[in-house]
Short mmCIF file of C-alpha atoms in Angstrom, two decimals:
data_model
loop_
_atom_site.label_atom_id
_atom_site.label_comp_id
_atom_site.label_asym_id
_atom_site.label_seq_id
_atom_site.Cartn_x
_atom_site.Cartn_y
_atom_site.Cartn_z
CA MET A 7 -4.38 -30.89 24.18
CA ALA A 8 -6.33 -32.47 20.72
CA GLY A 9 -4.57 -31.89 17.93
CA GLY A 10 -4.75 -28.86 15.73
CA GLU A 11 -6.84 -26.63 19.30
CA LEU A 12 -5.94 -23.71 19.36
CA PRO A 13 -4.53 -23.61 23.38
CA GLU A 14 -5.15 -19.87 25.88
CA VAL A 15 -1.91 -18.22 25.70
CA LYS A 16 -0.36 -18.07 28.85
CA HIS A 17 2.52 -16.67 30.66
CA THR A 18 4.93 -18.44 33.55
CA ARG A 19 6.14 -15.88 36.34
CA GLY A 20 9.19 -14.65 34.25
CA GLY A 21 6.83 -13.05 31.63
CA GLY A 22 7.52 -16.11 29.27
CA LEU A 23 5.13 -18.46 27.62
CA SER A 24 3.88 -21.16 28.81
CA LYS A 25 5.07 -24.92 28.34
CA GLU A 26 2.14 -26.17 27.05
CA VAL A 27 1.96 -23.16 24.42
CA LYS A 28 5.92 -23.49 23.76
CA GLU A 29 5.05 -27.34 23.08
CA GLN A 30 1.42 -26.45 20.83
CA ILE A 31 4.18 -24.58 18.75
CA ASP A 32 6.16 -27.27 18.53
CA ALA A 33 3.50 -29.78 17.06
CA TRP A 34 2.43 -27.19 14.48
CA ILE A 35 5.95 -25.83 13.09
CA ALA A 36 6.49 -29.71 12.67
CA ASP A 37 3.01 -30.42 10.79
CA LEU A 38 3.76 -27.96 8.66
CA SER A 39 6.62 -30.07 7.13
CA GLU A 40 3.96 -33.03 6.92
CA LEU A 41 2.58 -33.52 3.37
CA LYS A 42 -0.73 -34.30 4.70
CA PRO A 43 -3.61 -30.78 3.87
CA HIS A 44 -4.81 -31.99 6.91
CA GLY A 45 -2.54 -31.12 9.39
CA ARG A 46 -1.01 -28.14 7.46
CA ARG A 47 -4.05 -27.06 7.74
CA GLU A 48 -4.71 -27.12 10.95
CA ALA A 49 -1.26 -25.85 11.75
CA ALA A 50 -1.47 -23.08 10.07
CA GLN A 51 -4.10 -22.06 10.74
CA GLY A 52 -3.90 -21.89 14.69
CA LEU A 53 0.33 -20.39 14.14
CA ARG A 54 -2.38 -17.54 12.65
CA LEU A 55 -4.40 -16.89 15.98
CA LEU A 56 -1.19 -17.88 17.81
CA THR A 57 0.15 -14.43 16.34
CA ARG A 58 -2.99 -12.11 15.95
CA LYS A 59 -1.80 -10.65 19.33
CA SER A 60 1.12 -12.03 21.06
CA SER A 61 4.18 -10.89 20.89
CA LEU A 62 6.47 -13.07 22.51
CA ASN A 63 4.11 -15.78 20.43
CA ARG A 64 5.62 -13.70 16.96
CA ASP A 65 9.35 -14.21 18.96
CA TYR A 66 8.87 -18.06 19.24
CA ILE A 67 7.21 -18.92 16.51
CA ALA A 68 10.62 -17.23 14.00
CA ASP A 69 12.73 -19.01 16.66
CA LYS A 70 11.65 -22.42 16.08
CA GLY A 71 12.06 -21.90 12.73
CA GLY A 72 8.40 -21.79 12.03
CA ILE A 73 9.24 -18.36 8.75
CA PRO A 74 10.69 -20.74 6.39
CA SER A 75 8.29 -23.39 6.51
CA LEU A 76 5.22 -20.78 6.68
CA ILE A 77 7.23 -20.13 3.25
CA THR A 78 8.43 -23.63 2.33
CA VAL A 79 4.41 -24.16 2.82
CA ILE A 80 2.78 -21.84 0.22
CA LEU A 81 5.11 -22.94 -2.10
CA GLU A 82 4.47 -26.31 -1.62
CA THR A 83 1.07 -26.55 -1.46
CA GLU A 84 -1.74 -25.58 -3.86
CA ASP A 85 -4.59 -25.38 -1.39
CA GLN A 86 -6.16 -21.97 -0.85
CA GLU A 87 -6.89 -22.51 2.73
CA ILE A 88 -3.49 -23.26 3.95
CA ARG A 89 -1.94 -20.90 1.93
CA LYS A 90 -4.62 -17.89 3.34
CA HIS A 91 -3.46 -19.67 6.60
CA ALA A 92 0.44 -19.27 6.11
CA VAL A 93 -0.10 -15.77 4.35
CA THR A 94 -1.46 -14.09 7.41
CA THR A 95 1.02 -15.78 9.91
CA LEU A 96 3.37 -14.54 8.03
CA LEU A 97 1.42 -10.52 7.86
CA ASN A 98 0.50 -11.27 11.86
CA LEU A 99 5.12 -11.63 12.42
CA SER A 100 6.17 -8.92 10.60
CA ILE A 101 4.16 -6.85 13.72
CA ASN A 102 7.54 -7.18 15.30
CA ALA A 103 9.59 -5.20 13.71
CA HIS A 104 12.60 -7.60 13.99
CA LEU A 105 10.85 -10.39 12.35
CA LYS A 106 11.13 -8.21 9.43
CA ASP A 107 14.14 -9.43 8.07
CA SER A 108 13.73 -12.62 9.15
CA ILE A 109 11.35 -12.60 6.18
CA VAL A 110 12.93 -11.40 3.81
CA ASN A 111 16.11 -13.00 4.43
CA ALA A 112 14.08 -15.84 4.07
CA GLY A 113 12.80 -16.05 0.69
CA GLY A 114 9.51 -14.63 1.99
CA ILE A 115 9.25 -11.78 -0.81
CA ASP A 116 7.96 -14.21 -3.59
CA PRO A 117 5.93 -16.65 -2.10
CA ILE A 118 3.74 -13.63 -0.89
CA VAL A 119 3.28 -11.50 -3.59
CA GLU A 120 2.50 -15.67 -4.91
CA VAL A 121 -0.18 -15.72 -3.07
CA LEU A 122 -1.11 -11.85 -3.53
CA LYS A 123 -1.77 -12.67 -7.68
CA SER A 124 -3.02 -15.56 -7.04
CA GLY A 125 -4.91 -16.95 -3.38
CA ASP A 126 -8.95 -15.80 -3.20
CA MET A 127 -10.21 -12.17 -2.57
CA GLU A 128 -9.11 -12.44 1.34
CA ALA A 129 -4.89 -14.04 0.88
CA ARG A 130 -4.73 -12.05 -1.84
CA GLU A 131 -5.63 -7.90 0.60
CA ASN A 132 -3.86 -9.94 3.47
CA ALA A 133 -0.46 -10.93 0.98
CA ALA A 134 -0.48 -6.89 -0.09
CA ALA A 135 -0.78 -6.11 3.79
CA ALA A 136 2.52 -8.02 4.11
CA LEU A 137 3.67 -6.59 1.66
CA PHE A 138 2.91 -2.76 2.86
CA SER A 139 3.98 -4.44 6.52
CA LEU A 140 7.72 -5.17 5.02
CA SER A 141 8.19 -1.82 2.79
CA MET A 142 8.29 -0.14 6.30
CA LYS A 143 11.57 -1.14 6.10
CA THR A 144 13.88 1.41 3.16
CA THR A 145 16.19 -2.42 2.51
CA ASN A 146 12.69 -3.96 1.58
CA LYS A 147 11.18 -1.41 -0.47
CA SER A 148 13.29 -2.14 -3.57
CA LEU A 149 13.57 -5.74 -3.21
CA ILE A 150 9.26 -5.96 -3.55
CA GLY A 151 9.34 -3.21 -6.27
CA SER A 152 11.39 -5.64 -7.96
CA SER A 153 9.46 -8.75 -7.39
CA ASP A 154 6.77 -8.34 -9.63
CA ALA A 155 4.62 -7.13 -6.83
CA MET A 156 3.03 -4.43 -8.07
CA PRO A 157 1.19 -5.49 -10.78
CA GLY A 158 -1.28 -7.46 -8.39
CA LEU A 159 -1.46 -4.95 -5.74
CA VAL A 160 -2.51 -2.71 -8.88
CA LYS A 161 -5.70 -5.02 -9.44
CA LEU A 162 -6.06 -5.39 -5.96
CA LEU A 163 -6.40 -1.51 -6.14
CA ILE A 164 -9.19 -2.34 -8.88
CA GLU A 165 -11.28 -5.04 -7.90
CA GLY A 166 -10.11 -5.13 -3.37
CA SER A 167 -12.76 -4.97 -0.63
CA LYS A 168 -12.73 -1.80 0.25
CA GLN A 169 -10.17 -2.08 3.10
CA GLY A 170 -8.51 -4.17 0.00
CA LYS A 171 -8.19 -1.33 -1.93
CA LYS A 172 -6.68 0.65 1.11
CA ASP A 173 -3.98 -2.21 1.90
CA ALA A 174 -3.13 -1.71 -1.75
CA ALA A 175 -3.40 1.98 -2.14
CA SER A 176 -0.73 1.56 1.10
CA ALA A 177 1.72 -0.19 -0.53
CA ILE A 178 1.54 1.10 -3.70
CA PHE A 179 2.58 4.57 -2.20
CA ASP A 180 5.33 3.57 0.53
CA LEU A 181 7.20 1.53 -1.94
CA ALA A 182 6.85 4.69 -4.72
CA ILE A 183 8.79 6.17 -2.29
CA CYS A 184 11.59 4.37 -3.43
CA HIS A 185 12.48 5.96 -6.73
CA GLU A 186 12.64 3.43 -9.43
CA ASN A 187 9.30 2.26 -7.84
CA LYS A 188 7.42 5.41 -9.14
CA ALA A 189 7.57 3.41 -13.29
CA LEU A 190 7.19 0.32 -12.16
CA ALA A 191 3.62 1.21 -10.78
CA VAL A 192 2.82 3.17 -13.40
CA ARG A 193 3.67 1.29 -15.28
CA SER A 194 1.46 -1.61 -13.93
CA GLY A 195 -1.79 0.93 -14.69
CA VAL A 196 -2.18 2.12 -11.46
CA ILE A 197 -2.98 5.42 -12.05
CA PRO A 198 -6.78 5.28 -13.56
CA PRO A 199 -7.69 3.59 -10.65
CA LEU A 200 -6.37 6.55 -9.04
CA ILE A 201 -7.99 8.49 -10.48
CA GLN A 202 -11.37 6.94 -10.38
CA LEU A 203 -10.67 6.83 -6.44
CA LEU A 204 -10.81 10.60 -5.89
CA THR A 205 -14.73 10.90 -7.17
CA ASP A 206 -15.76 7.51 -5.46
CA GLU A 207 -17.49 9.09 -2.91
CA LYS A 208 -18.65 5.01 -1.54
CA GLN A 209 -15.08 4.06 -1.28
CA GLY A 210 -13.90 7.21 0.26
CA MET A 211 -10.02 6.78 -0.81
CA ALA A 212 -9.97 10.22 -2.30
CA ASP A 213 -7.26 10.97 0.99
CA GLU A 214 -5.42 7.66 -0.41
CA ALA A 215 -5.69 8.26 -3.84
CA LEU A 216 -4.37 11.98 -3.70
CA VAL A 217 -1.70 11.06 -1.21
CA THR A 218 -0.10 8.28 -3.81
CA LEU A 219 -0.69 10.96 -7.72
CA ALA A 220 1.52 13.26 -5.36
CA ILE A 221 4.16 11.07 -5.15
CA LEU A 222 3.60 9.55 -8.92
CA ALA A 223 3.83 13.17 -9.98
CA THR A 224 7.57 13.68 -9.34
CA HIS A 225 7.88 11.31 -12.08
CA MET A 226 7.83 12.28 -15.26
CA GLU A 227 6.17 9.24 -16.66
CA GLY A 228 3.52 9.77 -13.49
CA GLN A 229 2.59 13.63 -14.61
CA GLU A 230 2.55 12.00 -18.35
CA ALA A 231 -0.34 9.44 -17.39
CA ILE A 232 -1.89 11.78 -14.55
CA GLY A 233 -2.22 14.26 -17.93
CA GLN A 234 -3.09 12.01 -20.41
CA THR A 235 -6.51 10.32 -18.50
CA GLY A 236 -7.80 13.98 -19.69
CA THR A 237 -9.83 13.79 -16.74
CA ALA A 238 -6.83 14.61 -13.91
CA ILE A 239 -6.84 17.87 -14.47
CA PRO A 240 -11.02 19.12 -13.76
CA ILE A 241 -11.13 16.54 -10.67
CA LEU A 242 -7.75 18.74 -9.03
CA VAL A 243 -9.35 22.01 -9.45
CA ASP A 244 -12.88 20.73 -8.21
CA ILE A 245 -10.52 19.51 -5.05
CA ILE A 246 -8.31 22.97 -4.91
CA SER A 247 -11.76 24.66 -5.12
CA ASP A 248 -13.54 22.37 -2.44
CA GLY A 249 -11.66 19.63 -1.06
CA VAL A 250 -10.61 19.49 2.44
CA PRO A 251 -7.50 21.08 3.55
CA ARG A 252 -4.64 17.93 2.89
CA ASN A 253 -6.28 17.09 -0.57
CA LYS A 254 -6.34 21.06 -1.36
CA GLU A 255 -2.53 20.64 -0.37
CA ASN A 256 -2.24 17.31 -2.12
CA ALA A 257 -4.22 18.56 -5.54
CA THR A 258 -2.53 21.04 -5.72
CA ALA A 259 1.09 19.01 -5.57
CA ILE A 260 0.13 16.98 -7.82
CA LEU A 261 -1.09 20.12 -10.72
CA LEU A 262 2.33 21.88 -9.87
CA GLU A 263 4.56 19.10 -10.73
CA LEU A 264 1.80 18.29 -14.37
CA CYS A 265 1.87 22.15 -14.90
CA SER A 266 6.43 22.81 -14.72
CA ASN A 267 6.28 20.26 -17.11
CA ASP A 268 3.74 20.97 -20.31
CA VAL A 269 2.52 24.08 -20.53
CA ASN A 270 -0.95 22.99 -21.74
CA HIS A 271 -1.76 21.51 -18.76
CA VAL A 272 -1.48 25.71 -17.64
CA TYR A 273 -3.99 26.76 -20.49
CA THR A 274 -6.29 23.78 -19.68
CA SER A 275 -6.01 25.02 -16.03
CA THR A 276 -6.98 28.39 -16.04
CA LYS A 277 -9.65 27.62 -17.94
CA LEU A 278 -11.11 25.53 -16.10
CA GLY A 279 -10.42 28.90 -13.10
CA VAL A 280 -7.71 27.59 -10.99
CA CYS A 281 -6.38 30.58 -10.18
CA GLY A 282 -9.00 31.99 -7.78
CA PRO A 283 -8.93 29.01 -5.68
CA LEU A 284 -5.18 29.65 -5.96
CA GLY A 285 -5.38 32.95 -4.75
CA GLU A 286 -7.09 31.88 -1.45
CA LEU A 287 -5.01 29.00 -0.84
CA SER A 288 -2.40 30.85 -0.87
CA SER A 289 -2.97 33.03 2.12
CA THR A 290 -4.57 30.69 3.58
CA GLY A 291 -3.61 27.19 3.31
CA SER A 292 -0.35 25.63 5.76
CA ALA A 293 2.86 26.74 4.73
CA LYS A 294 3.50 23.68 2.78
CA ALA A 295 0.00 24.08 0.20
CA ARG A 296 1.17 28.57 0.78
CA ARG A 297 4.07 27.82 -0.85
CA LYS A 298 2.82 25.38 -3.53
CA ALA A 299 0.22 27.63 -4.37
CA LYS A 300 2.03 30.46 -5.52
CA LYS A 301 4.38 28.86 -6.94
CA LEU A 302 1.99 27.40 -9.19
CA LEU A 303 -0.05 30.92 -9.62
CA ASP A 304 3.37 32.02 -10.67
CA LEU A 305 3.32 29.17 -13.44
CA HIS A 306 -0.39 30.84 -14.80
CA ARG A 307 0.41 34.40 -14.07
CA HIS A 308 3.48 33.78 -16.73
CA ALA A 309 1.15 32.21 -18.47
CA GLN A 310 -0.93 34.67 -19.02
CA HIS A 311 1.34 37.45 -19.76
CA LEU A 312 2.78 35.81 -22.89
CA LEU A 313 -0.08 35.70 -24.19
CA GLY A 314 -0.87 38.89 -22.78
CA SER A 315 -3.54 38.81 -20.65
CA THR A 316 -4.65 38.29 -17.09
CA CYS A 317 -4.85 35.26 -14.39
CA GLY A 318 -8.27 34.16 -13.46
CA SER A 319 -9.96 34.45 -17.40
CA ARG A 320 -12.00 31.66 -18.08
CA SER A 321 -10.74 32.23 -21.76
CA ILE A 322 -7.47 32.21 -23.42
#
């Protein structure tokens, strides 16, 4: 078989990989250790293609030492094509749940983050997807958060294609499940681009932005950063008034966090007419939405009582 030619994926009668495929994988893994760019590029690209759909290929590549070889290639070369193929192969390998630990234990997080920060756009987006995949394992969330991944993810959220933005938002959300990563995300500047996505119909990412803001709003720094944008509360009130049910629920959850810790947000949202839509949501929404809407209404009514007026007034 010619070097670099992708073999047809054949299985033996027992369900394993054919000898031909095994030999080609072995050869490509060996080529990753060579310093010749052309050989490395062919090998990384070939492994990338073989790992797209076959779980058997992924396991065999991992068993043969492919993971540390791919990581070494990323660290040793400045060739953007090689790095892109290598990081995408790691992404594909991470689809197999048991290989997530293998990638992390081999030191894969920092090289993936390096591609996220300095690769071409396709490489950056695939690196973000790889981090999201690895972050699905709870024990990896803290490790990835401490790796300086967050600034690269936020930058991709701003600069990426629609799919790249989605991958970045997914990774940020998943990492923010780990409490210490919430502050890292906020300090990396994630709040303004998330607020912008709420009204960017072209991107169609209001759902992703809202759910990410909802989890960041449970942290004090997140609440402060959302409130300081100046545009967040009017947008949230509009969503509670006219959004789809899921978005109404998340917008209410965010506004509840803001209003629970700063009465000025209560006054602002009351002036914007939030009480009427909240009243409707408290009787027609999901169980979670009704509960949050009622709590938020109680905050508004208490504030209005102190001021001697009733909730629903558009002036205070």
